[in-house]
PDB file of C-alpha atoms in Angstrom:
ATOM      1  CA  MET A 250      99.987  78.826 107.489  1.00 56.00           C
ATOM      2  CA  ALA A 251      97.856  80.533 109.797  1.00 71.00           C
ATOM      3  CA  VAL A 252      94.346  80.993 109.091  1.00 85.00           C
ATOM      4  CA  THR A 253      92.258  83.264 110.052  1.00 90.00           C
ATOM      5  CA  VAL A 254      89.224  83.220 112.003  1.00 94.00           C
ATOM      6  CA  TYR A 255      86.700  85.926 113.610  1.00 92.00           C
ATOM      7  CA  ARG A 256      82.862  85.847 114.893  1.00 93.00           C
ATOM      8  CA  THR A 257      80.008  87.615 112.829  1.00 89.00           C
ATOM      9  CA  THR A 258      76.366  87.678 112.403  1.00 87.00           C
ATOM     10  CA  ILE A 259      74.677  86.848 109.262  1.00 88.00           C
ATOM     11  CA  TRP A 260      71.215  87.410 108.752  1.00 90.00           C
ATOM     12  CA  CYS A 261      68.910  85.173 107.219  1.00 90.00           C
ATOM     13  CA  LYS A 262      65.890  84.947 105.463  1.00 90.00           C
ATOM     14  CA  HIS A 263      63.394  82.063 105.285  1.00 87.00           C
ATOM     15  CA  THR A 264      60.371  82.890 102.313  1.00 85.00           C
ATOM     16  CA  THR A 265      58.836  81.265  99.903  1.00 82.00           C
ATOM     17  CA  SER A 266      60.319  80.692  96.459  1.00 75.00           C
ATOM     18  CA  THR A 267      59.208  83.496  93.879  1.00 77.00           C
ATOM     19  CA  THR A 268      60.865  84.721  90.878  1.00 78.00           C
ATOM     20  CA  THR A 269      61.554  88.290  92.328  1.00 82.00           C
ATOM     21  CA  MET A 270      62.030  86.910  95.655  1.00 83.00           C
ATOM     22  CA  LEU A 271      66.369  87.524  96.258  1.00 84.00           C
ATOM     23  CA  ALA A 272      65.476  90.931  94.630  1.00 85.00           C
ATOM     24  CA  ASP A 273      63.108  91.911  96.508  1.00 85.00           C
ATOM     25  CA  ALA A 274      64.669  90.793  99.513  1.00 86.00           C
ATOM     26  CA  LEU A 275      68.099  92.565  98.635  1.00 86.00           C
ATOM     27  CA  ALA A 276      67.180  96.090  97.014  1.00 86.00           C
ATOM     28  CA  PRO A 277      66.162  97.375 100.586  1.00 85.00           C
ATOM     29  CA  ILE A 278      69.729  97.232 101.633  1.00 86.00           C
ATOM     30  CA  SER A 279      71.053  97.682  98.613  1.00 86.00           C
ATOM     31  CA  GLU A 280      69.397 101.106  99.165  1.00 85.00           C
ATOM     32  CA  ALA A 281      70.814 101.637 102.389  1.00 85.00           C
ATOM     33  CA  GLY A 282      74.036 101.980 100.586  1.00 84.00           C
ATOM     34  CA  THR A 283      75.039  97.942 102.190  1.00 83.00           C
ATOM     35  CA  ASN A 284      78.282  96.518 100.311  1.00 80.00           C
ATOM     36  CA  LEU A 285      77.118  92.595 100.871  1.00 80.00           C
ATOM     37  CA  VAL A 286      80.482  90.576 101.387  1.00 80.00           C
ATOM     38  CA  ILE A 287      78.276  86.881 101.295  1.00 79.00           C
ATOM     39  CA  THR A 288      75.012  86.694  99.637  1.00 80.00           C
ATOM     40  CA  ALA A 289      73.873  83.170 100.041  1.00 80.00           C
ATOM     41  CA  GLY A 290      70.408  81.541  99.115  1.00 79.00           C
ATOM     42  CA  HIS A 291      69.779  77.752  99.410  1.00 77.00           C
ATOM     43  CA  SER A 292      66.917  75.627  99.588  1.00 77.00           C
ATOM     44  CA  VAL A 293      65.691  71.409  99.758  1.00 76.00           C
ATOM     45  CA  ALA A 294      64.379  69.781  96.503  1.00 81.00           C
ATOM     46  CA  GLY A 295      60.822  69.470  96.947  1.00 81.00           C
ATOM     47  CA  ARG A 296      60.318  71.979  98.909  1.00 81.00           C
ATOM     48  CA  LYS A 297      58.645  75.489  98.241  1.00 80.00           C
ATOM     49  CA  ASN A 298      60.688  77.252 101.319  1.00 83.00           C
ATOM     50  CA  ARG A 299      64.384  78.768 100.579  1.00 85.00           C
ATOM     51  CA  THR A 300      66.750  80.601 103.081  1.00 86.00           C
ATOM     52  CA  ILE A 301      68.707  83.937 102.172  1.00 87.00           C
ATOM     53  CA  ALA A 302      71.660  84.883 104.096  1.00 87.00           C
ATOM     54  CA  VAL A 303      73.545  88.259 103.631  1.00 87.00           C
ATOM     55  CA  HIS A 304      76.702  89.242 105.887  1.00 85.00           C
ATOM     56  CA  PRO A 305      77.821  92.324 107.025  1.00 85.00           C
ATOM     57  CA  LEU A 306      75.051  94.535 107.706  1.00 85.00           C
ATOM     58  CA  LEU A 307      77.345  97.301 109.437  1.00 85.00           C
ATOM     59  CA  SER A 308      74.844 100.005 109.457  1.00 86.00           C
ATOM     60  CA  ARG A 309      71.773 100.767 111.344  1.00 89.00           C
ATOM     61  CA  SER A 310      69.770 101.584 108.256  1.00 88.00           C
ATOM     62  CA  ALA A 311      70.952  98.483 106.679  1.00 88.00           C
ATOM     63  CA  VAL A 312      69.739  96.672 109.662  1.00 90.00           C
ATOM     64  CA  LEU A 313      66.455  98.082 110.000  1.00 90.00           C
ATOM     65  CA  ALA A 314      65.988  97.469 106.151  1.00 88.00           C
ATOM     66  CA  SER A 315      66.808  93.945 106.532  1.00 88.00           C
ATOM     67  CA  ARG A 316      64.389  93.553 109.477  1.00 91.00           C
ATOM     68  CA  ARG A 317      61.752  95.354 107.421  1.00 89.00           C
ATOM     69  CA  ARG A 318      62.196  92.603 104.555  1.00 87.00           C
ATOM     70  CA  GLY A 319      62.190  89.730 107.427  1.00 89.00           C
ATOM     71  CA  PHE A 320      65.764  89.138 107.862  1.00 92.00           C
ATOM     72  CA  ALA A 321      66.636  88.277 111.324  1.00 92.00           C
ATOM     73  CA  ARG A 322      70.181  87.446 113.246  1.00 90.00           C
ATOM     74  CA  SER A 323      71.551  83.859 112.743  1.00 87.00           C
ATOM     75  CA  ALA A 324      73.064  81.813 115.182  1.00 87.00           C
ATOM     76  CA  PRO A 325      76.663  82.202 115.890  1.00 92.00           C
ATOM     77  CA  VAL A 326      78.865  82.620 112.856  1.00 93.00           C
ATOM     78  CA  LEU A 327      82.842  82.128 112.358  1.00 94.00           C
ATOM     79  CA  ILE A 328      84.141  83.235 109.316  1.00 93.00           C
ATOM     80  CA  VAL A 329      87.754  81.371 108.502  1.00 92.00           C
ATOM     81  CA  SER A 330      90.064  82.443 105.692  1.00 91.00           C
ATOM     82  CA  GLY A 331      93.430  81.145 104.884  1.00 89.00           C
ATOM     83  CA  ASP A 332      95.563  79.522 101.850  1.00 89.00           C
ATOM     84  CA  PHE A 333      94.542  76.315  99.843  1.00 84.00           C
ATOM     85  CA  GLU A 334      96.308  73.355 101.580  1.00 84.00           C
ATOM     86  CA  ILE A 335      95.532  69.937 101.034  1.00 82.00           C
ATOM     87  CA  GLY A 336      93.416  68.552 104.217  1.00 85.00           C
ATOM     88  CA  LEU A 337      93.351  71.583 105.810  1.00 87.00           C
ATOM     89  CA  GLY A 338      89.400  71.176 105.673  1.00 88.00           C
ATOM     90  CA  ASP A 339      89.888  67.437 106.858  1.00 89.00           C
ATOM     91  CA  ARG A 340      91.701  69.096 109.864  1.00 90.00           C
ATOM     92  CA  ILE A 341      89.713  71.720 110.645  1.00 91.00           C
ATOM     93  CA  ALA A 342      86.724  69.672 111.258  1.00 92.00           C
ATOM     94  CA  THR A 343      88.942  67.086 113.095  1.00 92.00           C
ATOM     95  CA  ALA A 344      89.610  69.887 115.747  1.00 92.00           C
ATOM     96  CA  VAL A 345      86.209  71.098 115.947  1.00 94.00           C
ATOM     97  CA  ALA A 346      84.912  67.399 116.535  1.00 93.00           C
ATOM     98  CA  ALA A 347      87.651  66.622 118.772  1.00 93.00           C
ATOM     99  CA  ARG A 348      85.928  69.305 121.354  1.00 93.00           C
ATOM    100  CA  GLY A 349      82.692  68.010 120.874  1.00 94.00           C
ATOM    101  CA  VAL A 350      81.435  70.975 118.866  1.00 94.00           C
ATOM    102  CA  GLU A 351      78.548  70.420 116.339  1.00 93.00           C
ATOM    103  CA  VAL A 352      78.774  72.268 113.282  1.00 93.00           C
ATOM    104  CA  ARG A 353      75.301  73.555 112.240  1.00 90.00           C
ATOM    105  CA  PHE A 354      76.012  74.453 108.531  1.00 88.00           C
ATOM    106  CA  VAL A 355      79.014  75.319 106.702  1.00 89.00           C
ATOM    107  CA  SER A 356      79.404  77.383 103.247  1.00 87.00           C
ATOM    108  CA  ALA A 357      82.747  77.474 101.594  1.00 87.00           C
ATOM    109  CA  MET A 358      84.570  78.621  98.851  1.00 86.00           C
ATOM    110  CA  GLY A 359      87.811  79.595  97.192  1.00 84.00           C
ATOM    111  CA  GLU A 360      89.467  81.415  94.450  1.00 84.00           C
ATOM    112  CA  ASN A 361      93.357  82.486  93.262  1.00 85.00           C
ATOM    113  CA  ASN A 362      94.618  79.656  96.401  1.00 86.00           C
ATOM    114  CA  ARG A 363      93.083  81.328  99.127  1.00 89.00           C
ATOM    115  CA  PHE A 364      89.538  80.105 100.537  1.00 89.00           C
ATOM    116  CA  VAL A 365      86.967  81.413 102.918  1.00 89.00           C
ATOM    117  CA  ALA A 366      84.216  79.251 104.805  1.00 90.00           C
ATOM    118  CA  ALA A 367      81.483  80.112 107.058  1.00 91.00           C
ATOM    119  CA  LEU A 368      80.456  77.816 109.835  1.00 93.00           C
ATOM    120  CA  GLY A 369      77.585  78.544 111.820  1.00 92.00           C
ATOM    121  CA  PHE A 370      76.882  77.037 115.566  1.00 94.00           C
ATOM    122  CA  GLU A 371      74.189  76.577 117.905  1.00 92.00           C
ATOM    123  CA  SER A 372      75.749  78.878 120.607  1.00 93.00           C
ATOM    124  CA  ASP A 373      78.293  81.368 121.402  1.00 94.00           C
ATOM    125  CA  ALA A 374      80.140  79.125 123.822  1.00 96.00           C
ATOM    126  CA  ALA A 375      80.542  76.283 120.603  1.00 96.00           C
ATOM    127  CA  ALA A 376      81.635  79.029 118.494  1.00 96.00           C
ATOM    128  CA  ARG A 377      84.392  79.831 121.051  1.00 96.00           C
ATOM    129  CA  SER A 378      85.210  76.434 121.558  1.00 96.00           C
ATOM    130  CA  ALA A 379      85.602  75.836 117.854  1.00 95.00           C
ATOM    131  CA  ALA A 380      87.299  79.268 117.048  1.00 95.00           C
ATOM    132  CA  LYS A 381      89.801  78.123 119.461  1.00 94.00           C
ATOM    133  CA  ALA A 382      90.209  74.485 117.573  1.00 93.00           C
ATOM    134  CA  ILE A 383      90.653  75.611 114.297  1.00 93.00           C
ATOM    135  CA  ARG A 384      93.467  78.422 115.855  1.00 91.00           C
ATOM    136  CA  THR A 385      95.464  75.288 116.935  1.00 89.00           C
ATOM    137  CA  VAL A 386      94.916  73.333 113.563  1.00 86.00           C
ATOM    138  CA  GLU A 387      98.819  73.928 112.130  1.00 71.00           C
ATOM    139  CA  SER A 388      99.967  74.141 108.326  1.00 57.00           C
ATOM    140  CA  GLN A 389     101.094  71.104 106.579  1.00 57.00           C
ATOM    141  CA  LYS A 390     102.751  72.414 103.631  1.00 55.00           C
ATOM    142  CA  PRO A 391     102.850  70.000 100.334  1.00 51.00           C
ATOM    143  CA  VAL A 392     105.964  68.253  99.192  1.00 51.00           C
ATOM    144  CA  HIS A 393     106.329  68.180  95.597  1.00 50.00           C
ATOM    145  CA  THR A 394     107.909  65.108  94.131  1.00 47.00           C
ATOM    146  CA  GLN A 395     109.707  63.978  91.278  1.00 48.00           C
ATOM    147  CA  ARG A 396     106.273  63.143  89.225  1.00 52.00           C
ATOM    148  CA  GLY A 397     104.928  66.611  90.367  1.00 49.00           C
ATOM    149  CA  ARG A 398     102.137  65.245  92.542  1.00 46.00           C
ATOM    150  CA  PRO A 399     101.531  67.106  95.944  1.00 46.00           C
ATOM    151  CA  ARG A 400     102.277  64.469  99.075  1.00 46.00           C
ATOM    152  CA  MET A 401     102.317  65.936 102.386  1.00 46.00           C
ATOM    153  CA  ILE A 402     105.099  66.253 105.096  1.00 42.00           C
ATOM    154  CA  ILE A 403     104.062  63.912 108.102  1.00 40.00           C
ATOM    155  CA  ARG A 404     105.666  64.681 111.662  1.00 41.00           C
ATOM    156  CA  SER A 405     106.378  60.804 112.379  1.00 42.00           C
ATOM    157  CA  THR A 406     107.598  60.430 109.260  1.00 44.00           C
ATOM    158  CA  ILE A 407     110.521  63.050 109.657  1.00 46.00           C
ATOM    159  CA  ASP A 408     110.910  61.770 113.046  1.00 49.00           C
ATOM    160  CA  LYS A 409     111.568  58.180 111.489  1.00 47.00           C
ATOM    161  CA  ILE A 410     114.118  59.399 109.401  1.00 51.00           C
ATOM    162  CA  VAL A 411     116.181  61.526 112.419  1.00 51.00           C
ATOM    163  CA  ALA A 412     116.040  58.626 114.294  1.00 49.00           C
ATOM    164  CA  SER A 413     117.655  56.254 111.248  1.00 48.00           C
ATOM    165  CA  VAL A 414     120.009  58.997 110.225  1.00 48.00           C
ATOM    166  CA  SER A 415     121.119  59.099 114.512  1.00 47.00           C
ATOM    167  CA  THR A 416     121.627  55.547 114.940  1.00 47.00           C
ATOM    168  CA  GLY A 417     123.310  55.017 111.883  1.00 47.00           C
ATOM    169  CA  GLY A 418     120.465  53.024 110.334  1.00 44.00           C
ATOM    170  CA  ALA A 419     119.770  52.864 106.257  1.00 44.00           C
ATOM    171  CA  LEU A 420     119.877  56.826 106.051  1.00 41.00           C
ATOM    172  CA  GLY A 421     122.352  57.007 108.617  1.00 40.00           C
ATOM    173  CA  PRO A 422     126.172  57.987 107.577  1.00 43.00           C
ATOM    174  CA  LYS A 423     127.982  55.952 104.878  1.00 46.00           C
ATOM    175  CA  LYS A 424     130.653  53.887 105.085  1.00 51.00           C
ATOM    176  CA  LYS A 425     134.030  54.951 104.282  1.00 53.00           C
ATOM    177  CA  PRO A 426     134.911  53.822 100.937  1.00 55.00           C
ATOM    178  CA  LYS A 427     137.688  50.954 100.892  1.00 61.00           C
ATOM    179  CA  THR A 428     141.131  52.289 100.033  1.00 62.00           C
ATOM    180  CA  PRO A 429     143.071  50.238  97.980  1.00 65.00           C
ATOM    181  CA  LYS A 430     146.159  48.628  99.794  1.00 62.00           C
TER     182      LYS A 430
END
């Protein structure tokens, strides 16, 4: 399973909380004829400040409308998508960290055995480095045991089994049965 990775721009607006803040922010973008794929809002408990994020703004009229409402381009963002897989998020995070890249924010969701995640970075160079790291993450498909619990295929375990078979170990070739005389 390969993950898909592409760089994009998310537009953000920082505002104070009101009951109509989301509707007020999205109305001009909708009027510009934009079909948003991502709309997110978040806040910190106990604070009045809120952030609204939208993606994509593809037309000039949508960009102008969003700027009039206080939206600005965010830091570099990668959109990562693929099939759900046990431990994939951990492997992606480990690969990015191994390159020394700090993730500024992450937002992920999934449906119907697929996931999509947005990862934000401090700079274009950090986003490029993270994209290279994410593309190197290999698939580890779950193997279902008799009890139905998924188990991961671990490369070192497979190597041990192959070595055991080739040297005639416990899993090696069976001894010929003794023939009666």
